[in-house]
Structures are given as C-alpha cells and as structure tokens.
mmCIF file of C-alpha atoms in Angstrom:
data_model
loop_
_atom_site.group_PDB
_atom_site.id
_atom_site.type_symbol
_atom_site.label_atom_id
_atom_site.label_comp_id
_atom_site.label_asym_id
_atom_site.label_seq_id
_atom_site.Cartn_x
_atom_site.Cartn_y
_atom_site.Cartn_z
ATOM 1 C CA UNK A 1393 25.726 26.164 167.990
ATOM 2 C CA UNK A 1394 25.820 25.490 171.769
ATOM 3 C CA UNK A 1395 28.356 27.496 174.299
ATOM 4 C CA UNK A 1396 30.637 25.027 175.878
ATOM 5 C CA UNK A 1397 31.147 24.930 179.876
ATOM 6 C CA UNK A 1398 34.492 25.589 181.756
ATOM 7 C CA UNK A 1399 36.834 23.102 181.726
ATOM 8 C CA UNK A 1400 40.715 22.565 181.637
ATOM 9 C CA UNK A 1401 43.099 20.649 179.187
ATOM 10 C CA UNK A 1402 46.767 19.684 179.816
ATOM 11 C CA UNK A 1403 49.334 20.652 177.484
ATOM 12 C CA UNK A 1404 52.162 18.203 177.449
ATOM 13 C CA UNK A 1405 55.545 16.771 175.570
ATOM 14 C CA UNK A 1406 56.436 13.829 173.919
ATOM 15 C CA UNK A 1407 57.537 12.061 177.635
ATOM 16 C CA UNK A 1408 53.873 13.438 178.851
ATOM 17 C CA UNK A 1409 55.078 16.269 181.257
ATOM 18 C CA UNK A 1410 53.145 18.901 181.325
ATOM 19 C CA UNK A 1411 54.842 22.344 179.822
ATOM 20 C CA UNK A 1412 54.189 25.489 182.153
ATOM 21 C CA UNK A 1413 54.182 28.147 180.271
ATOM 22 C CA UNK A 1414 52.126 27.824 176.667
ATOM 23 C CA UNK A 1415 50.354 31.146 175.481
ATOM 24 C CA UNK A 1416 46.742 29.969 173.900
ATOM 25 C CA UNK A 1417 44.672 31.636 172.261
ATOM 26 C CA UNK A 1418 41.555 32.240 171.567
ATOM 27 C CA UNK A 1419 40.131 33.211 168.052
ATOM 28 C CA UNK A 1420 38.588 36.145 169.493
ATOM 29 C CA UNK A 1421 41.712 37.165 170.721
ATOM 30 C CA UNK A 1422 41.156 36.604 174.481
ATOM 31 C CA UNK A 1423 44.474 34.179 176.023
ATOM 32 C CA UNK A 1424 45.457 32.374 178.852
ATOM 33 C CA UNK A 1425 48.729 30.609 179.702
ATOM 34 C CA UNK A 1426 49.208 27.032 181.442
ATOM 35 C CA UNK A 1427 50.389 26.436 184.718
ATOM 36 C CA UNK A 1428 53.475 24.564 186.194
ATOM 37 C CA UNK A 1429 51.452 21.570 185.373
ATOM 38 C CA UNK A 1430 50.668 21.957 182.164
ATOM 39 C CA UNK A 1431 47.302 22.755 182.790
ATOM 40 C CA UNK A 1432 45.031 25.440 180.543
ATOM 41 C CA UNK A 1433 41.993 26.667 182.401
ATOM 42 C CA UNK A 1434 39.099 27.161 179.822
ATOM 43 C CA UNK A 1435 37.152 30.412 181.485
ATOM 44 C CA UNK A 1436 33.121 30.945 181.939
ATOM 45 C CA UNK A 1437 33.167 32.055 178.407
ATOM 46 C CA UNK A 1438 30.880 31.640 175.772
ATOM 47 C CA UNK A 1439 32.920 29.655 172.648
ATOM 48 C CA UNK A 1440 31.404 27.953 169.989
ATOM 49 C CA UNK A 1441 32.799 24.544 168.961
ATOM 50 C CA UNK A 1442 34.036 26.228 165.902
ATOM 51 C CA UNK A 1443 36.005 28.485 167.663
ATOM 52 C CA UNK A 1444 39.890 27.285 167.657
ATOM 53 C CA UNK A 1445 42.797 27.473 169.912
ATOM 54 C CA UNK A 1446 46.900 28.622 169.172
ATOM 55 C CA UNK A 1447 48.861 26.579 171.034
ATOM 56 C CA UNK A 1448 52.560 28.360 171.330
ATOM 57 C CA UNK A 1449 55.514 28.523 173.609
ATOM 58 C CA UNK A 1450 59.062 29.323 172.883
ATOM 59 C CA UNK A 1451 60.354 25.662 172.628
ATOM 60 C CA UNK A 1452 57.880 23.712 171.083
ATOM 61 C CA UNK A 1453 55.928 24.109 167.423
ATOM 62 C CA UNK A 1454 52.720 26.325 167.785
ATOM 63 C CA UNK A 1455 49.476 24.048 167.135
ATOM 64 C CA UNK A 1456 46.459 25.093 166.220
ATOM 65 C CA UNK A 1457 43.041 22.952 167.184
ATOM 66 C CA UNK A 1458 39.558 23.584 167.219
ATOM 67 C CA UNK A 1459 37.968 24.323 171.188
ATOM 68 C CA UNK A 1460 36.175 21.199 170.424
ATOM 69 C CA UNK A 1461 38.677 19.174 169.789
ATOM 70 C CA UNK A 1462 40.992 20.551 172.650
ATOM 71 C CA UNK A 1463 38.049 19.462 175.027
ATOM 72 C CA UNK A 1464 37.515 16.335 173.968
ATOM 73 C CA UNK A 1465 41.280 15.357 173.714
ATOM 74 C CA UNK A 1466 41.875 16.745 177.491
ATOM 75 C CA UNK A 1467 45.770 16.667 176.553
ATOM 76 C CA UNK A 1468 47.412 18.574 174.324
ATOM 77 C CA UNK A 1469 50.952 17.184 172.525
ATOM 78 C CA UNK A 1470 53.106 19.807 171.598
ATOM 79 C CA UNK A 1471 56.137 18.419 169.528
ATOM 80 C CA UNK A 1472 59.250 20.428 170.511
ATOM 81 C CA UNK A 1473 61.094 22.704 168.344
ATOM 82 C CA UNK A 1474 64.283 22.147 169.626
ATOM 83 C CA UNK A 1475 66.749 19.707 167.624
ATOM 84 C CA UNK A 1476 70.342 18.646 169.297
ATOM 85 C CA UNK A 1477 73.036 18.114 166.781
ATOM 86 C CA UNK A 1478 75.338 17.178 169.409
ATOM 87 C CA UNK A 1479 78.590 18.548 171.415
ATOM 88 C CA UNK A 1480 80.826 20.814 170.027
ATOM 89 C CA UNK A 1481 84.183 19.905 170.733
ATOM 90 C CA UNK A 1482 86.295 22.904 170.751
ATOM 91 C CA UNK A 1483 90.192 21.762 170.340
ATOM 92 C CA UNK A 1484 89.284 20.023 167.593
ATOM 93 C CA UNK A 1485 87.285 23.291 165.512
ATOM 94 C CA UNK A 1486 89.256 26.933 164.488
ATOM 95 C CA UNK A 1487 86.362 28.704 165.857
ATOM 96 C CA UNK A 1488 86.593 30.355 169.180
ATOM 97 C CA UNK A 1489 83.458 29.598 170.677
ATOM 98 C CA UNK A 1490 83.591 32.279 173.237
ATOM 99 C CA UNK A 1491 84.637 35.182 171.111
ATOM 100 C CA UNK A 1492 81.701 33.755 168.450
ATOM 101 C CA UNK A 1493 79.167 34.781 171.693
ATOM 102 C CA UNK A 1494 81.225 37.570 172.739
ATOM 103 C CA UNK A 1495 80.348 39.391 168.779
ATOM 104 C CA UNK A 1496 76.674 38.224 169.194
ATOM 105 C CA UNK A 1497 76.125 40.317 172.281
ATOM 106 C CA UNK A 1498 78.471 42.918 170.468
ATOM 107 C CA UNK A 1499 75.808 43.135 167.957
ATOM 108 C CA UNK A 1500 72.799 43.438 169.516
ATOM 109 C CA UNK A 1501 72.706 47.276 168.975
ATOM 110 C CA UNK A 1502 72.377 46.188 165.182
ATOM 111 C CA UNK A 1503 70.113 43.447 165.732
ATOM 112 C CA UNK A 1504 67.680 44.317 167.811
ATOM 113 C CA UNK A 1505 64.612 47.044 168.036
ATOM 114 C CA UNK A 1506 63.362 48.708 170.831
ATOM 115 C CA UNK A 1507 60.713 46.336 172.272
ATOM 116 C CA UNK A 1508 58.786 49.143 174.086
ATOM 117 C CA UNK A 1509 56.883 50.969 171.584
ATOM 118 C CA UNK A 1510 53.335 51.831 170.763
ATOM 119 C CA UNK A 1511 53.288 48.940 167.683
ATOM 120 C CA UNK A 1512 53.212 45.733 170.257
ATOM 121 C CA UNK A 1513 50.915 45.069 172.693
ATOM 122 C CA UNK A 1514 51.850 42.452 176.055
ATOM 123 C CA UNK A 1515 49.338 40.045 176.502
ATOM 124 C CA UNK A 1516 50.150 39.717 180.461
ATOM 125 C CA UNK A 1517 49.111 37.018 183.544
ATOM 126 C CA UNK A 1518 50.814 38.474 186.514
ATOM 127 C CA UNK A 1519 50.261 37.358 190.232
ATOM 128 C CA UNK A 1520 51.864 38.722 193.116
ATOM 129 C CA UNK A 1521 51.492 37.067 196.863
ATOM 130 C CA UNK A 1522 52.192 37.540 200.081
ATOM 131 C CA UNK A 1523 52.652 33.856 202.382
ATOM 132 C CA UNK A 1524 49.980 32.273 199.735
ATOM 133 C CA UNK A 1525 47.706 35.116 200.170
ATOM 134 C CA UNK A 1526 46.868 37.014 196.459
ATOM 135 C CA UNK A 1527 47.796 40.240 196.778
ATOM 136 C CA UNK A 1528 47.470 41.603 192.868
ATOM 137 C CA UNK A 1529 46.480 39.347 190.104
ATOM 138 C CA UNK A 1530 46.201 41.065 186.505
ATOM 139 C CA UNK A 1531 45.425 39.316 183.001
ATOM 140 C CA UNK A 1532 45.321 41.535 179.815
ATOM 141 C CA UNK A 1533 47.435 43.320 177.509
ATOM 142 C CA UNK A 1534 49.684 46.468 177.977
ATOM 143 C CA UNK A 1535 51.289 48.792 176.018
ATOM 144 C CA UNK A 1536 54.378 50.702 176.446
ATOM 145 C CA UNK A 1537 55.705 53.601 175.271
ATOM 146 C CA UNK A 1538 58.319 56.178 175.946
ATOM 147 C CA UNK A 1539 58.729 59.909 176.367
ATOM 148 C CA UNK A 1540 61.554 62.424 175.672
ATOM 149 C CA UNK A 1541 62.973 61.902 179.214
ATOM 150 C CA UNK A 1542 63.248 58.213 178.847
ATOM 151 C CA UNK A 1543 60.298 57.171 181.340
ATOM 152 C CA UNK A 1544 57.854 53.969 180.761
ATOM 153 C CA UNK A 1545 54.618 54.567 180.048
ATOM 154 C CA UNK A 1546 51.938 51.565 180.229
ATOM 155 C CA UNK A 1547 48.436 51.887 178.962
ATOM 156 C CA UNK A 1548 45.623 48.666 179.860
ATOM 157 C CA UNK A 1549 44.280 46.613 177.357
ATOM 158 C CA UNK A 1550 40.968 44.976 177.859
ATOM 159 C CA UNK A 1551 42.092 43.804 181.230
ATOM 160 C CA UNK A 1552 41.262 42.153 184.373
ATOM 161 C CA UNK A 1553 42.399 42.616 187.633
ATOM 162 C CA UNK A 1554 42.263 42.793 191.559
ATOM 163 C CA UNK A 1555 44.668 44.779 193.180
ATOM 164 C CA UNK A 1556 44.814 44.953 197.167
ATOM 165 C CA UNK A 1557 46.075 48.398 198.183
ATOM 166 C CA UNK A 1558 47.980 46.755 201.049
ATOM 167 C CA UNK A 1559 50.624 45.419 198.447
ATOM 168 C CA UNK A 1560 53.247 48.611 199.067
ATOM 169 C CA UNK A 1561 53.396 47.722 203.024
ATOM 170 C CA UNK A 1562 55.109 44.203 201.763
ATOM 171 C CA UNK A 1563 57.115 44.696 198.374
ATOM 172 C CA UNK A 1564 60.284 46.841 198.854
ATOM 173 C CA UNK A 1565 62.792 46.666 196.664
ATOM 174 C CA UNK A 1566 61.648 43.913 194.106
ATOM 175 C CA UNK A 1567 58.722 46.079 192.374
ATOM 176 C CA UNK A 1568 55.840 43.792 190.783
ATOM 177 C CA UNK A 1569 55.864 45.754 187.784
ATOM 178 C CA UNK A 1570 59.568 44.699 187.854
ATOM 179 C CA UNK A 1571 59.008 42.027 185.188
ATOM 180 C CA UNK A 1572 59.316 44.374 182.871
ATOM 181 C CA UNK A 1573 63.269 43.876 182.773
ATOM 182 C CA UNK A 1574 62.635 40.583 181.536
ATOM 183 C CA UNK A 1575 61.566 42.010 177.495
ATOM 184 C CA UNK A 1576 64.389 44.053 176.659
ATOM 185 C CA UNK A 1577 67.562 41.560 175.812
ATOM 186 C CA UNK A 1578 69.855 44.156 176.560
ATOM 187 C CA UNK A 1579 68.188 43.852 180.676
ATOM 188 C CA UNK A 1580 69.651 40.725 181.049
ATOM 189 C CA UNK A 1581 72.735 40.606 183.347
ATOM 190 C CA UNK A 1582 74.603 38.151 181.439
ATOM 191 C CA UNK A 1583 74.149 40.572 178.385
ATOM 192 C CA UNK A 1584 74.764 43.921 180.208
ATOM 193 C CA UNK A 1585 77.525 42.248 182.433
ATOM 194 C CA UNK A 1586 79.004 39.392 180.568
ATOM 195 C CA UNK A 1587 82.586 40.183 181.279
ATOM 196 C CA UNK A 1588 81.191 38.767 184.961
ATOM 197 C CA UNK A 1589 80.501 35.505 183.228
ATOM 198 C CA UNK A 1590 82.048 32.000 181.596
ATOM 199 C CA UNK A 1591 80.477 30.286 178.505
ATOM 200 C CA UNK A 1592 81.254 26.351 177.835
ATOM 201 C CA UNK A 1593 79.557 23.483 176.938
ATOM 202 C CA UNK A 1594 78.631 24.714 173.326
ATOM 203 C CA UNK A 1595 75.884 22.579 171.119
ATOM 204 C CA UNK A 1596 74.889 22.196 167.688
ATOM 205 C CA UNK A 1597 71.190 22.285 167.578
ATOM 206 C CA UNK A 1598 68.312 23.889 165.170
ATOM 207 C CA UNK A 1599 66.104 26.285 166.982
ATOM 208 C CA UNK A 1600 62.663 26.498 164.653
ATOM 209 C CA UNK A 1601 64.104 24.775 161.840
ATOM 210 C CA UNK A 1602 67.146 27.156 161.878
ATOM 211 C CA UNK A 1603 70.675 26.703 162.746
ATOM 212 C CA UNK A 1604 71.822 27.356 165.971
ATOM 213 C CA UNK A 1605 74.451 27.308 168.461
ATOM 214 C CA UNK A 1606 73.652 26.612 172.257
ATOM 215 C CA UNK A 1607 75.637 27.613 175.152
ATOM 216 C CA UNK A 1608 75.839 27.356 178.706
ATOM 217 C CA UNK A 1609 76.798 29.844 181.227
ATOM 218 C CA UNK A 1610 77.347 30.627 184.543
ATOM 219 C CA UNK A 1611 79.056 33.223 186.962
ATOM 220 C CA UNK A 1612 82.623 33.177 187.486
ATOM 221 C CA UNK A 1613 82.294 33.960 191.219
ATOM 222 C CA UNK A 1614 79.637 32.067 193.292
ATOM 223 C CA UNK A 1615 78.384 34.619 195.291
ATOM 224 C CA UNK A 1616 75.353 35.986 193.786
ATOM 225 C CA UNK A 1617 75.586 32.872 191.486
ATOM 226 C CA UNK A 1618 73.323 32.681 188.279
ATOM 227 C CA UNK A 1619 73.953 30.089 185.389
ATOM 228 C CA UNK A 1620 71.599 29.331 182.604
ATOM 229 C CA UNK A 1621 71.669 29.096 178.605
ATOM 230 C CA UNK A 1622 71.449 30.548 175.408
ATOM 231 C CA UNK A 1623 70.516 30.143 171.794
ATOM 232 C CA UNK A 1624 72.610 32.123 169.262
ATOM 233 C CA UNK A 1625 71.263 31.411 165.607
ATOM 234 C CA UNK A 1626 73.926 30.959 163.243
ATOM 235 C CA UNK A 1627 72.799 32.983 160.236
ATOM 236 C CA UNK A 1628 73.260 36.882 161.745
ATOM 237 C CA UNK A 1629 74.725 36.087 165.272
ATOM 238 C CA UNK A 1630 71.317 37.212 166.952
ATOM 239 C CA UNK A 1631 70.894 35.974 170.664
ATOM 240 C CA UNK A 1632 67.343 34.221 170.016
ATOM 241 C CA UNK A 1633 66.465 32.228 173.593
ATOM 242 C CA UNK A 1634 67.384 32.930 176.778
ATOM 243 C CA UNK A 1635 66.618 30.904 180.158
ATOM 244 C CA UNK A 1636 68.577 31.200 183.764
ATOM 245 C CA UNK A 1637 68.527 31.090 187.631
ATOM 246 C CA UNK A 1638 69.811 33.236 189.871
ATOM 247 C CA UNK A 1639 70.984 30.858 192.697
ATOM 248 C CA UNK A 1640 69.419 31.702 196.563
ATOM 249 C CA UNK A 1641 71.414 34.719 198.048
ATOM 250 C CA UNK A 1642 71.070 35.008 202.017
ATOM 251 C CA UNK A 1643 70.810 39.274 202.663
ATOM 252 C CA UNK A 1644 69.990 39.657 199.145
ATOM 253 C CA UNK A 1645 69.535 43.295 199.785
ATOM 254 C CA UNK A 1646 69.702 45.070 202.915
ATOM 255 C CA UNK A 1647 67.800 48.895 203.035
ATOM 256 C CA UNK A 1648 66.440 51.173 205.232
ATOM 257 C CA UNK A 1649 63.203 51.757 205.120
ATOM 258 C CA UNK A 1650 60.532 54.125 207.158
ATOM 259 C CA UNK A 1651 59.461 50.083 208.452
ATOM 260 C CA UNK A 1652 63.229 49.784 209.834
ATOM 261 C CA UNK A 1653 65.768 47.857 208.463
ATOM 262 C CA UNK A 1654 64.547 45.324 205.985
ATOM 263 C CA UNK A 1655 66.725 42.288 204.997
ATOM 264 C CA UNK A 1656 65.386 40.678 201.146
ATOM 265 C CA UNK A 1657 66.925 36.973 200.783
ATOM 266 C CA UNK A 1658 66.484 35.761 197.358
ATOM 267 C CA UNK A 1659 64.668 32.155 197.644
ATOM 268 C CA UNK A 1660 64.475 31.248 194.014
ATOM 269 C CA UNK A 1661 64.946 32.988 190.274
ATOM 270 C CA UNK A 1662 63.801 31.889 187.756
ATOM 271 C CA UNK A 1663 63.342 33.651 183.972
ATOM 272 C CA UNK A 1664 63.062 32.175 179.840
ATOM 273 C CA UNK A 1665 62.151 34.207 177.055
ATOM 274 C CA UNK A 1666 62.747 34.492 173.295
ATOM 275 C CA UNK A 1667 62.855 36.836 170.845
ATOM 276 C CA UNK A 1668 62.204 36.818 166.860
ATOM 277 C CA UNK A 1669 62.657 39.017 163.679
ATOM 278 C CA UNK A 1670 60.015 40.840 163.088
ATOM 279 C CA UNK A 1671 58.654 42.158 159.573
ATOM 280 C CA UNK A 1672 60.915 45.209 160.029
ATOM 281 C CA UNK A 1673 63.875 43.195 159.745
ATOM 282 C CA UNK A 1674 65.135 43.349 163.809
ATOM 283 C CA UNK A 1675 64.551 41.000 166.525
ATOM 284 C CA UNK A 1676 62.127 41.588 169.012
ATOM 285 C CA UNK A 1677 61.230 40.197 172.501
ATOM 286 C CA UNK A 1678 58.705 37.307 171.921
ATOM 287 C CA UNK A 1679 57.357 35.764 175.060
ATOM 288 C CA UNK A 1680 58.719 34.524 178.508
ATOM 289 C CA UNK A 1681 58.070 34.220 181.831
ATOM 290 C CA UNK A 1682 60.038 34.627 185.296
ATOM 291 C CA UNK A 1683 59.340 33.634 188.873
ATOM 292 C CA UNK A 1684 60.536 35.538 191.760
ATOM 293 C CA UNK A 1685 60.616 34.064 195.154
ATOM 294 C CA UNK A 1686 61.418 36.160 198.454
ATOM 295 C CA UNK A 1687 61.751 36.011 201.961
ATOM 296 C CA UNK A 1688 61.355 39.682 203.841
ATOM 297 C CA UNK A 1689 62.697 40.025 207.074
ATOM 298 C CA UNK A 1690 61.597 43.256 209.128
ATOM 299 C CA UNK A 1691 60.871 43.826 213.088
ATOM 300 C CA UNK A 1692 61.839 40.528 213.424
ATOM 301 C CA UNK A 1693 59.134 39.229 211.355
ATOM 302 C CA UNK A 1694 58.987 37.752 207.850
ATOM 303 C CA UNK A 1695 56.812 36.431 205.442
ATOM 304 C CA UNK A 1696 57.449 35.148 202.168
ATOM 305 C CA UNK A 1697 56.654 37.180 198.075
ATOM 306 C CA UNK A 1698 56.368 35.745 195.059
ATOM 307 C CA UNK A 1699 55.710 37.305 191.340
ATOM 308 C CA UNK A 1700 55.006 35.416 188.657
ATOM 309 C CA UNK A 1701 54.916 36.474 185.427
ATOM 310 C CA UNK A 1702 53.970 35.015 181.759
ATOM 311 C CA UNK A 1703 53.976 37.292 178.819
ATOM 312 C CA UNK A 1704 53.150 37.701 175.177
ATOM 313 C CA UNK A 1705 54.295 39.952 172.560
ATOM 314 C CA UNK A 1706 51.717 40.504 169.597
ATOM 315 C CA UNK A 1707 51.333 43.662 166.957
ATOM 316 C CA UNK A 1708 48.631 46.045 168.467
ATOM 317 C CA UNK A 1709 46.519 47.625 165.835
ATOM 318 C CA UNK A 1710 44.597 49.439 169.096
ATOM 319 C CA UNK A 1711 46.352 52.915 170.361
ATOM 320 C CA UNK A 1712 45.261 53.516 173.767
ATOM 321 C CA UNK A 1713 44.135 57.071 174.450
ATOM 322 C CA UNK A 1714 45.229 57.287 178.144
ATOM 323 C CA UNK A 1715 48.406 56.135 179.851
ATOM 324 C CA UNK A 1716 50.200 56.134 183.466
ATOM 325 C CA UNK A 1717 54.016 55.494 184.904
ATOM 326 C CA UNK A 1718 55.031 52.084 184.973
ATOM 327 C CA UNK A 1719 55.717 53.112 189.094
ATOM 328 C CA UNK A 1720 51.434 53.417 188.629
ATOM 329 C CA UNK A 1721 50.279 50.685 187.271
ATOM 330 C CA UNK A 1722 49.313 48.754 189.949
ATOM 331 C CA UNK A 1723 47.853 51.575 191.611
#
C-alpha cells in the first residue's frame, strides 16, 4: 500500500471554528497537536492508508479515523464533551457553593498523585521566540522523575529539536522549561493561593458524561488580575479542568541582572489543562497547554518572548537510561 504525501486537515466544532489545541495521534505512536486554527500538519512521513488517527482534547470526545479518511475529509468534527445544565442559583439551594470548592481544593492531597514520576511519559510541542524569530522548538516526549533532594529530572524521548544557544541572552526570569508548572494541580495559583480569590457564577454541567459543577473565578484585587474557570466533578470533589488568564501587568518583574536592570511586562497568559483518574485510583494531569507572551525591556531596548506549550500525558512502558536537570534541558 502506497505512502501518502504531507498534507494538513482542520479540526473543528459543531459552529466550524477550528479548536487549537487537539493531541493526534498516530498508530505508531508519533503525535502532533493543531494550531490556533485548528489546523493538523501531516509530516514527511511514511503512513499507510490503514494507518489511523486519535483525535483528543480536553473538551471535546476523542475520535478515532483512519489517515485516509482524515485526508480525504480535510476537516475534522469533534463533538464537544461539555454539557450545560444551566445556572445555579444559590439563595434558592442549602449548599454553599463556595465552601463546596473550598473542600475540593482541601482534598486534593487525597485525590491526586504525583504527576512527575517515571510511569508517564509527556508527549511535548514547545516553541520559544524572540520578536518572531525561533529561538528553541522541541517535539517529543519527556520523562520526569525525582530525587531524594526534591530536584526535577527530565530524560528525552524520541525527540526532535533545534535549540539556538543564544536563547539565555533573552529569557530571564520566565524559564522555557517553565511550563512545567502547568502539570501539577497543586502549581496553580488559584489552588496554592485561593484565599487571594472569589468564586461565583456556578453551573450545572456534565464533563465526559459525568456530573459536574462549573465555576468561575477571578482575583479579588485587580492588580496582577487573573480570572478563569473550573470543573469540579460531583462524585469525589476532584478539581478535573482548569483554564485562566493572567491579565497584562506593566513591570511584571523588575531584576537585576549582569545585562542591567531588566523590566518583564506580562503581555498575555494564557493556560487549560485537565486531569483524570488513572487505573491507580488518583487523578492525574492529562493534557494542556499555556501561552506566555512578554515584552523585555533592558538598555533601553526591548523585544518581545513568547512560549508556547501543548502537552500530553500517556503511560511510558520505556525507562530512559540517562537523565539531566530540568535547569538543562534546553541546553
């Protein structure tokens, strides 16, 4: 059976936009993940037309089709797996809605694993740039894993990547291997620092044909503003989707640095992911994605850094022999 040539499909919902964002992949176990457009780049790669694609993505139901058919189609439908029951209305209920998401972060020691360990592998598509100029691009899996002192260890997975060395004279305090923050739910400022933060606008839904509770949230004070949601599922209180922005902050942070003094304004932030039970009966991180937008100023120049960042969560049968600091692996 023939190879097929590269091409690109568009992955899109019920009102045809296109959903940034999907993880596909490939039977042999090779991914990719769309764009802000919706749009799936299929590599050089030698296929077969029997091969098939995974479709998945934390809102929507994962589909499965043949390469074939994904070609010929050129747009992919995802239906969504997100079902709205409608506005809670809270004077009229005994529950107290805040305290409910108040016990659910309470209990994340109870529900939730440690996501970095040796048993999951990240499928990863990273980019970092400096004023639309790539300045590391990676696509593969890593592995994490921890030693007695507490320090992240990452080890590459049938990877791909071009790193320019001249990255470390332009990132400062916003690391690209930063992203990592992102997996563990207990990372998350709203979780870590919720005391800082109001919760309203609560909504029955079903989250992958489960029942769920959604709720919106924001800062209380504007400055360093950040507002977003979350899905709580009903049935052990687990936090099981999160998505926010951290509003634009002029002087974001302000260091010294052997360059002189560098002012960081934040120009847009931007991070979703979810997290499932596993077989071992705790939730772990699932997939998700953030954006990070800069603007460095230094000597009375400035330019402009942005990470992005899409990742995947799948059990790694592999254990990788050699390993390096997280602060390494962009090295």
């Amino acid at each position: 059976m023939g190879s097929l040539l590269h091409a690109s499909i568009r992955v899109v919902d019920k009102k045809e936009r296109g959903i940034e964002g999907v993880y596909v992949q490939f039977d042999s176990g090779k991914f990719t993940f769309s764009n802000k457009y919706g749009i799936v780049e299929i590599a050089d790669e030698t296929y077969t037309a029997s091969d098939s694609l995974t479709f998945s993505h934390l809102n929507f139901k994962t589909r499965r089709l043949s390469v074939k058919d994904a070609l010929e189609s050129k747009k992919i439908l995802l239906d969504s797996d997100v079902k709205q029951l409608g506005e809670v209305v809270v004077s009229n209920v005994t529950v107290n809605y805040e305290d409910y998401v108040r016990e659910a972060i309470q209990k994340i020691s109870q529900n939730y694993e440690y996501p970095f360990t040796r048993k999951s592998i990240y499928d990863i598509d990273f980019l970092f740039s400096v004023d639309n100029t790539e300045f590391i691009s990676y696509k593969g899996g890593m592995v994490f894993s921890i030693d007695r002192a507490k320090k992240l260890y990452v080890s590459k997975v049938n990877y791909q990547e071009n790193i320019n060395p001249a990255w470390e004279d332009y990132v400062f305090d916003r690391k690209p291997y930063s992203f990592t923050t992102i997996v563990h739910i207990a990372s998350h400022s709203v979780i870590y620092n919720s005391k800082k933060f109001a919760f309203y606008d609560y909504k029955e839904m079903e989250y992958k044909g489960k029942e769920a509770l959604k709720v919106s949230f924001k800062t209380k004070k504007e400055k360093y503003g950040q507002s977003g949601t979350m899905i709580i599922n009903k049935e052990d209180k687990a936090i099981v989707q999160l998505s926010y922005v951290i509003h634009p902050v002029k002087n974001w942070i302000v260091e010294k640095t052997k360059s002189g003094l560098v002012k960081t304004s934040l120009q847009g932030y931007y991070v979703e992911s979810d997290y499932v039970k596993t077989d071992r009966g705790k939730y772990n991180f699932n997939s998700g994605r953030e954006r990070i937008l800069l603007e460095v100023e230094v000597k009375k120049q400035s330019f402009s850094t942005l990470c992005e960042t899409y990742l995947k969560r799948k059990d790694n049968l592999q254990q990788p022999k050699t390993r390096m600091l997280k602060e390494q692996v962009f090295e």
